[in-house]
Amino acid sequence: MSQEGLLRPGIIQLRVLDMEESLTHYRDRIGLDYVSTGEDGRVYLKAFDEFHRHSVVLREADSAGIDFFAFKADGQAAVDGFRKRIEDYGLAVEDVAEGEMPGTGKRIGFTIPSGHRIEIYADMELSETAPEIRNPYIYKDEPRGMRAQRLDHCLLYGPNLPEVEKFFTEVLDFHIPERVDLPDGTLAIWMTVSNKAHDIAFVNHPEPGKLHHVAFFLEDWNDIGHAADVMTRYDISRDIGPTRHGITRGQTIYFFDPSGNRNEVFCGGYTAYKDHPTRVWDGNHVGRGIFYYERQMNDAFLSVVT
Amino acid sequence: MPDGAMFSVTHSIQIKGAETDITCAEDQMVLMAMEQQIHVPSPRPVRVGCRRGGCGACRVKVTKGDYTTQKSSRVHVTEEEAAEGYALACRLSPLSDLELEPAFLDPRRPADQDG
Ligand code: FES
Ligand SMILES: [Fe+2]
């Protein structure tokens, strides 16, 4: 295996204000499959094309936002190795016991300098409804709603971007396909541990721990159009799109869940290899980088977060 | 009910900083009524964000009138603030004519949170 260590984003846990409304949104509109409800009320979901038990966890709370974003490693030895490197870097590492989430092995968690909690784990059960692997059909049951195929990435807002960059690249082995550098410092970084254009991204922001969006992968531009149709049919609050990002080249719609957490449906995007140089945007061109057709940011891009 | 039901009761909403009053039905949210009636590029007195009570962009203070609110993030309007008339316009419906003013808060820096 040539990709070692961390493999991909595996779990996002989101805070929602009303579980019933949120379930309707994530299951029936975005098209995730309901997996289970835990004893503590957390709801577990997965996209139809994902192999493992769950990827999206909803927790009812009195504020919206993100609890944590977790990356899956290729084995417990890798997790143990990262633990040592994270502690050597100077961050406190917390243990989460096996079974804290159903079907999920032990995890480690830590708070990065932007105020977000990141977790790493190696083990999760395969899903009973996982995609077929012997002479497979492309799906078992026709996908619902926006037909999300998988959890793709998230964009987080918080302070101390230079430290975040150093930590992800030096300690967690991410590379940086794309960035925005302003005269007074870095505005944003797109980072990947695989060869997707991004697995996680950050924008510099004074308030720590904020969520800009969580993105779900769709097959193509036709499905982006179909997702827009679903949004109007069910009065889902749309931020911008269908459009394209110049950065990553992904085609996209930003919209909001019933608690105000921003979601994205995303397709395309270039392939990013570790030996590719970083693409760099400056302040005069970043509008086209964020929204390629509009060629300017909207008011909400830099300010609306949960 | 994004467009307001056809025969629902409507009220007049005066927003500080807006050139004209807007009309909002009892089963409609004030923010969406504003979006429908004040078109970009006319300046909108209240900022539009998530439209779902999560981001705080549309925070207002109701200075006169009766209203109902739906669930919204407590980080943007605490219970005490709600009792003083603060609300998120995207979660706010009128029960009478209303007067309100924008009350947007800048991002809370860590230092603010210590205090
Ligand atoms: S627009 Fe986000 S809270 Fe009202
Ligand atoms: Fe994105």
XYZ file of C-alpha atoms and ligand atoms in Angstrom:
426
model
C 0.000 0.000 0.000
C 1.415 3.334 -0.897
C -0.933 5.594 1.071
C 0.006 4.998 4.673
C -1.075 6.419 7.985
C -4.260 8.411 7.615
C -6.558 7.305 4.823
C -9.509 9.673 4.653
C -12.167 11.628 6.548
C -14.312 9.063 8.353
C -16.750 10.704 10.755
C -18.238 14.135 11.362
C -20.314 14.823 14.473
C -22.656 17.785 14.101
C -24.827 19.606 16.609
C -28.422 20.114 15.521
C -31.273 21.969 17.196
C -34.093 19.548 16.353
C -33.431 15.885 15.621
C -36.647 15.128 13.718
C -36.168 18.012 11.266
C -32.493 17.175 10.900
C -33.167 13.543 10.177
C -35.610 14.496 7.447
C -32.941 16.774 5.969
C -29.968 14.410 6.059
C -31.884 11.199 5.284
C -34.666 12.201 2.916
C -33.193 15.296 1.249
C -29.433 14.662 1.116
C -30.152 10.942 0.845
C -28.050 9.426 3.631
C -29.176 6.084 5.075
C -30.315 5.964 8.694
C -28.179 3.478 10.657
C -29.194 3.697 14.310
C -30.007 5.886 17.286
C -27.689 5.543 20.270
C -28.784 5.331 23.900
C -27.672 8.935 24.372
C -29.880 10.041 21.472
C -27.151 10.556 18.890
C -28.270 9.534 15.408
C -25.896 7.652 13.071
C -26.107 7.906 9.287
C -24.103 6.812 6.252
C -24.095 7.481 2.531
C -25.157 4.606 0.289
C -21.741 4.178 -1.337
C -19.755 4.069 1.920
C -18.508 0.716 3.206
C -18.342 1.427 6.922
C -21.073 1.588 9.542
C -21.554 5.343 9.777
C -19.979 8.631 8.740
C -22.366 11.334 9.939
C -23.389 11.630 13.589
C -26.053 14.105 14.702
C -26.259 15.275 18.301
C -29.167 17.362 19.507
C -27.972 20.491 21.339
C -29.018 24.097 21.922
C -26.410 25.434 19.496
C -25.498 24.409 15.947
C -21.930 23.599 14.817
C -19.343 20.831 14.742
C -18.279 18.599 17.661
C -15.397 16.918 15.827
C -14.039 15.660 12.507
C -12.367 12.246 12.519
C -9.852 10.656 10.164
C -9.538 6.919 9.672
C -6.052 5.407 9.891
C -4.797 2.217 8.260
C -4.300 0.430 11.593
C -3.870 0.800 15.331
C -0.076 1.020 14.934
C -0.545 4.163 12.870
C -2.876 5.637 15.486
C -0.305 4.931 18.195
C 2.407 6.518 16.056
C 0.328 9.665 15.523
C -0.408 9.813 19.246
C 3.296 10.045 19.989
C 3.931 12.640 17.294
C 0.963 14.759 18.468
C 2.119 14.632 22.078
C 5.705 15.428 21.046
C 4.311 18.424 19.138
C 2.773 19.576 22.403
C -0.938 18.885 22.105
C -2.800 16.933 24.787
C -4.305 13.679 23.509
C -7.480 12.235 24.973
C -8.640 8.628 24.737
C -12.117 7.675 23.633
C -13.011 4.105 24.531
C -14.054 1.457 22.059
C -17.846 1.404 21.815
C -18.340 5.069 22.721
C -19.942 5.006 19.296
C -21.606 1.755 18.230
C -19.478 -0.445 15.993
C -16.463 1.821 16.401
C -13.066 1.054 17.925
C -11.094 3.253 20.277
C -10.224 6.750 19.117
C -7.854 9.535 20.091
C -8.951 13.154 20.146
C -7.144 16.490 20.445
C -7.885 20.191 20.035
C -5.891 21.941 17.320
C -4.847 25.633 17.509
C -7.949 26.749 15.551
C -10.084 25.423 18.398
C -11.443 22.371 16.555
C -11.452 18.845 17.892
C -9.905 16.328 15.523
C -10.022 12.576 16.108
C -8.161 9.573 14.696
C -9.317 5.951 14.767
C -8.515 2.740 12.960
C -11.486 0.448 13.374
C -15.109 0.579 12.400
C -17.395 -2.295 11.471
C -18.376 -2.680 7.869
C -21.967 -1.719 7.192
C -24.659 -4.329 6.720
C -25.804 -2.301 3.739
C -22.314 -1.675 2.332
C -21.907 -1.577 -1.444
C -21.610 -4.979 -3.047
C -18.129 -6.305 -3.769
C -18.824 -9.425 -5.776
C -20.040 -8.675 -9.283
C -21.453 -5.456 -7.896
C -24.317 -3.353 -9.120
C -23.650 0.381 -8.841
C -26.203 0.477 -6.004
C -28.474 -1.961 -4.202
C -31.415 0.422 -3.883
C -31.760 3.558 -5.969
C -30.242 6.506 -4.099
C -32.711 8.976 -2.560
C -32.902 12.747 -2.471
C -29.684 14.425 -3.597
C -28.023 10.988 -3.952
C -24.993 11.758 -1.775
C -22.340 9.089 -2.364
C -20.086 9.810 0.566
C -18.880 12.304 3.137
C -16.220 14.301 1.289
C -14.602 17.096 3.339
C -15.250 19.991 5.673
C -14.199 23.651 5.789
C -13.488 24.965 9.271
C -13.067 28.565 10.493
C -10.756 29.551 13.324
C -7.592 31.430 14.363
C -3.866 30.478 14.245
C -3.775 29.250 10.651
C 0.060 29.062 10.442
C 0.093 26.678 13.408
C -2.749 24.621 11.951
C -0.808 24.310 8.683
C 2.372 23.288 10.488
C 0.528 20.715 12.571
C -1.334 19.084 9.682
C 1.667 18.952 7.364
C 4.427 18.064 9.850
C 2.515 15.891 12.308
C -0.389 14.368 10.347
C 1.371 14.159 6.930
C -1.131 16.216 4.940
C -0.107 18.128 1.819
C -1.491 21.427 0.514
C -2.870 21.493 -3.034
C -4.098 25.078 -2.802
C -3.925 28.212 -0.640
C -4.873 31.913 -0.450
C -2.139 34.246 0.791
C -2.956 37.876 1.540
C -0.331 40.553 2.261
C -1.023 40.282 5.995
C -1.017 36.504 6.157
C -2.668 33.311 4.953
C -6.433 33.538 4.498
C -7.099 29.893 3.708
C -5.545 26.462 3.125
C -6.909 23.351 1.415
C -5.247 20.186 2.673
C -5.418 16.532 1.758
C -4.090 13.283 3.126
C -5.154 11.385 0.001
C -5.319 12.531 -3.591
C -8.660 14.273 -3.401
C -8.239 18.017 -3.919
C -9.061 18.452 -0.224
C -10.001 16.377 2.783
C -10.146 19.384 5.102
C -9.754 23.137 4.659
C -9.383 26.115 6.978
C -10.130 29.820 6.728
C -8.610 32.326 9.126
C -11.316 33.643 11.470
C -11.213 35.295 14.900
C -13.675 32.957 16.623
C -12.333 29.439 17.272
C -14.019 26.131 16.531
C -16.469 27.231 13.852
C -17.949 25.186 10.992
C -18.244 26.723 7.537
C -19.567 23.615 5.790
C -19.563 19.862 5.534
C -19.554 18.511 1.990
C -21.118 15.427 0.439
C -19.882 13.973 -2.819
C -22.252 13.676 -5.802
C -21.596 11.871 -9.059
C -21.611 14.734 -11.543
C -22.973 18.120 -12.632
C -26.335 16.538 -13.510
C -26.723 15.419 -9.931
C -25.797 18.922 -8.754
C -28.708 20.206 -10.865
C -30.957 17.523 -9.423
C -29.881 18.552 -5.900
C -30.877 22.147 -6.692
C -34.301 20.896 -7.797
C -34.683 19.073 -4.472
C -33.716 22.251 -2.596
C -36.454 24.315 -4.212
C -39.063 21.568 -3.867
C -38.486 21.304 -0.111
C -37.712 24.978 0.608
C -34.159 24.245 1.685
C -32.214 27.436 2.397
C -29.675 27.886 -0.427
C -26.548 30.007 -0.024
C -25.008 29.943 -3.519
C -24.826 27.764 -6.608
C -24.979 25.651 -8.651
C -21.560 27.050 -9.486
C -17.904 26.016 -9.563
C -14.991 26.634 -7.217
C -11.846 27.845 -9.000
C -10.023 26.377 -6.014
C -10.228 22.538 -6.288
C -12.330 23.036 -9.473
C -15.227 21.283 -7.773
C -18.799 21.946 -8.874
C -20.967 22.893 -5.987
C -24.017 24.184 -4.167
C -23.837 25.639 -0.661
C -27.040 25.311 1.362
C -28.111 25.022 4.996
C -29.501 22.290 7.204
C -32.501 23.059 9.452
C -30.148 24.208 12.253
C -28.198 26.612 10.053
C -25.158 24.372 9.535
C -23.927 24.919 6.002
C -23.854 21.844 3.765
C -22.276 21.473 0.342
C -22.928 19.069 -2.472
C -19.703 18.740 -4.405
C -18.595 16.875 -7.506
C -15.504 16.796 -9.675
C -12.369 18.438 -8.363
C -8.905 17.653 -9.626
C -6.638 14.847 -8.469
C -3.936 16.052 -6.101
C -0.662 14.141 -5.820
C 1.896 14.818 -3.155
C 4.554 15.858 -5.671
C 2.344 18.501 -7.295
C 3.167 22.122 -6.514
C 0.712 24.176 -4.440
C -1.582 26.526 -6.385
C -1.521 29.984 -4.802
C -4.208 32.704 -4.992
C -3.808 36.351 -4.019
C -6.342 38.825 -2.678
C -7.097 40.310 -6.108
C -8.129 36.986 -7.595
C -9.548 35.043 -4.683
C -13.165 35.844 -5.679
C -12.733 33.723 -8.822
C -11.012 31.106 -6.686
C -13.975 30.740 -4.353
C -16.836 31.125 -6.881
C -15.532 30.702 -10.419
C -18.611 31.934 -12.299
C -19.575 34.813 -10.001
C -15.883 35.848 -9.751
C -16.526 37.321 -6.317
C -17.216 36.061 -2.849
C -20.717 36.556 -1.503
C -21.215 38.365 1.765
C -21.941 35.095 3.550
C -18.712 33.282 2.597
C -16.508 35.020 5.128
C -19.056 35.632 7.878
C -21.780 32.995 8.078
C -20.636 30.025 10.163
C -21.989 27.891 12.986
C -44.592 28.062 4.367
C -41.969 30.060 2.457
C -44.387 32.204 0.517
C -46.901 32.694 3.338
C -50.242 30.939 3.118
C -52.734 32.580 0.824
C -55.171 33.973 3.369
C -53.036 34.293 6.468
C -53.081 37.423 8.630
C -50.326 39.900 7.791
C -48.683 42.630 9.807
C -46.532 45.602 9.019
C -42.884 45.482 10.098
C -40.819 48.613 10.535
C -37.082 47.915 10.474
C -34.754 50.649 11.628
C -32.640 51.700 8.659
C -35.111 50.469 6.011
C -36.697 53.008 3.653
C -40.131 51.384 3.710
C -41.985 49.019 5.996
C -42.433 45.412 4.918
C -45.400 43.087 5.285
C -45.092 39.734 6.985
C -47.697 37.006 7.491
C -48.176 35.347 10.863
C -47.022 32.034 9.416
C -43.969 33.522 7.715
C -40.535 34.470 9.059
C -39.623 38.162 9.075
C -36.267 37.573 7.368
C -37.789 35.761 4.399
C -40.448 38.472 4.031
C -37.634 41.029 3.940
C -35.744 39.020 1.306
C -38.839 38.849 -0.891
C -39.687 42.535 -0.556
C -36.290 44.260 -0.441
C -34.297 43.127 -3.434
C -30.542 43.224 -3.793
C -28.919 45.662 -4.610
C -31.224 47.714 -2.347
C -29.546 47.708 1.037
C -31.102 45.115 3.311
C -31.253 46.357 6.871
C -30.860 42.847 8.291
C -28.143 40.470 7.105
C -29.156 37.180 5.520
C -27.178 34.072 6.454
C -28.398 30.525 7.011
C -32.130 31.429 7.343
C -32.369 28.593 9.882
C -31.436 30.070 13.253
C -27.858 28.825 13.386
C -25.445 31.539 12.314
C -26.655 34.720 14.030
C -26.386 36.908 10.897
C -29.993 38.114 11.170
C -29.952 39.020 14.874
C -32.422 41.807 15.693
C -34.009 43.464 18.688
C -37.790 43.805 18.679
C -38.614 47.168 20.243
C -42.393 47.038 19.835
C -45.081 44.425 19.171
C -45.957 40.791 19.809
C -44.303 37.874 18.093
C -43.420 34.183 18.249
C -40.038 32.555 17.689
C -38.857 29.089 16.738
C -35.842 27.204 18.037
C -32.507 28.878 17.347
C -28.878 28.619 18.469
C -28.539 29.771 22.088
C -25.058 31.152 21.383
C -26.612 34.018 19.419
C -29.613 34.802 21.611
C -29.379 33.715 25.233
C -32.522 33.245 27.311
C -31.933 36.585 29.028
C -31.470 38.329 25.673
C -34.638 36.697 24.357
C -36.520 38.109 27.340
C -35.207 41.584 26.385
C -36.579 41.247 22.848
C -33.541 39.950 20.987
C -34.318 37.346 18.327
C -33.130 35.916 15.051
C -35.276 37.363 12.256
C -35.250 34.057 10.382
C -36.989 32.423 13.377
C -39.333 35.330 14.101
C -43.015 35.668 13.110
C -45.262 38.620 13.933
C -48.490 38.497 15.973
C -48.974 42.257 15.606
C -47.275 45.111 13.786
C -43.608 45.141 14.830
C -40.762 47.582 15.169
C -37.273 46.146 15.197
C -33.656 47.136 14.819
C -30.632 45.194 13.545
C -28.487 43.792 16.390
C -25.747 41.865 14.608
C -22.802 40.797 16.753
C -19.286 40.469 15.375
C -17.539 37.121 15.817
C -16.761 36.538 19.473
C -13.017 36.361 19.916
C -11.605 34.079 22.595
C -10.858 37.099 24.802
C -14.576 38.013 24.814
C -15.419 34.545 26.013
C -13.090 34.685 28.985
C -14.832 37.787 30.292
S -29.820 33.921 9.038
Fe -28.608 32.584 10.272
S -29.531 32.817 12.196
Fe -30.929 33.896 10.881
Fe -16.246 22.501 0.212
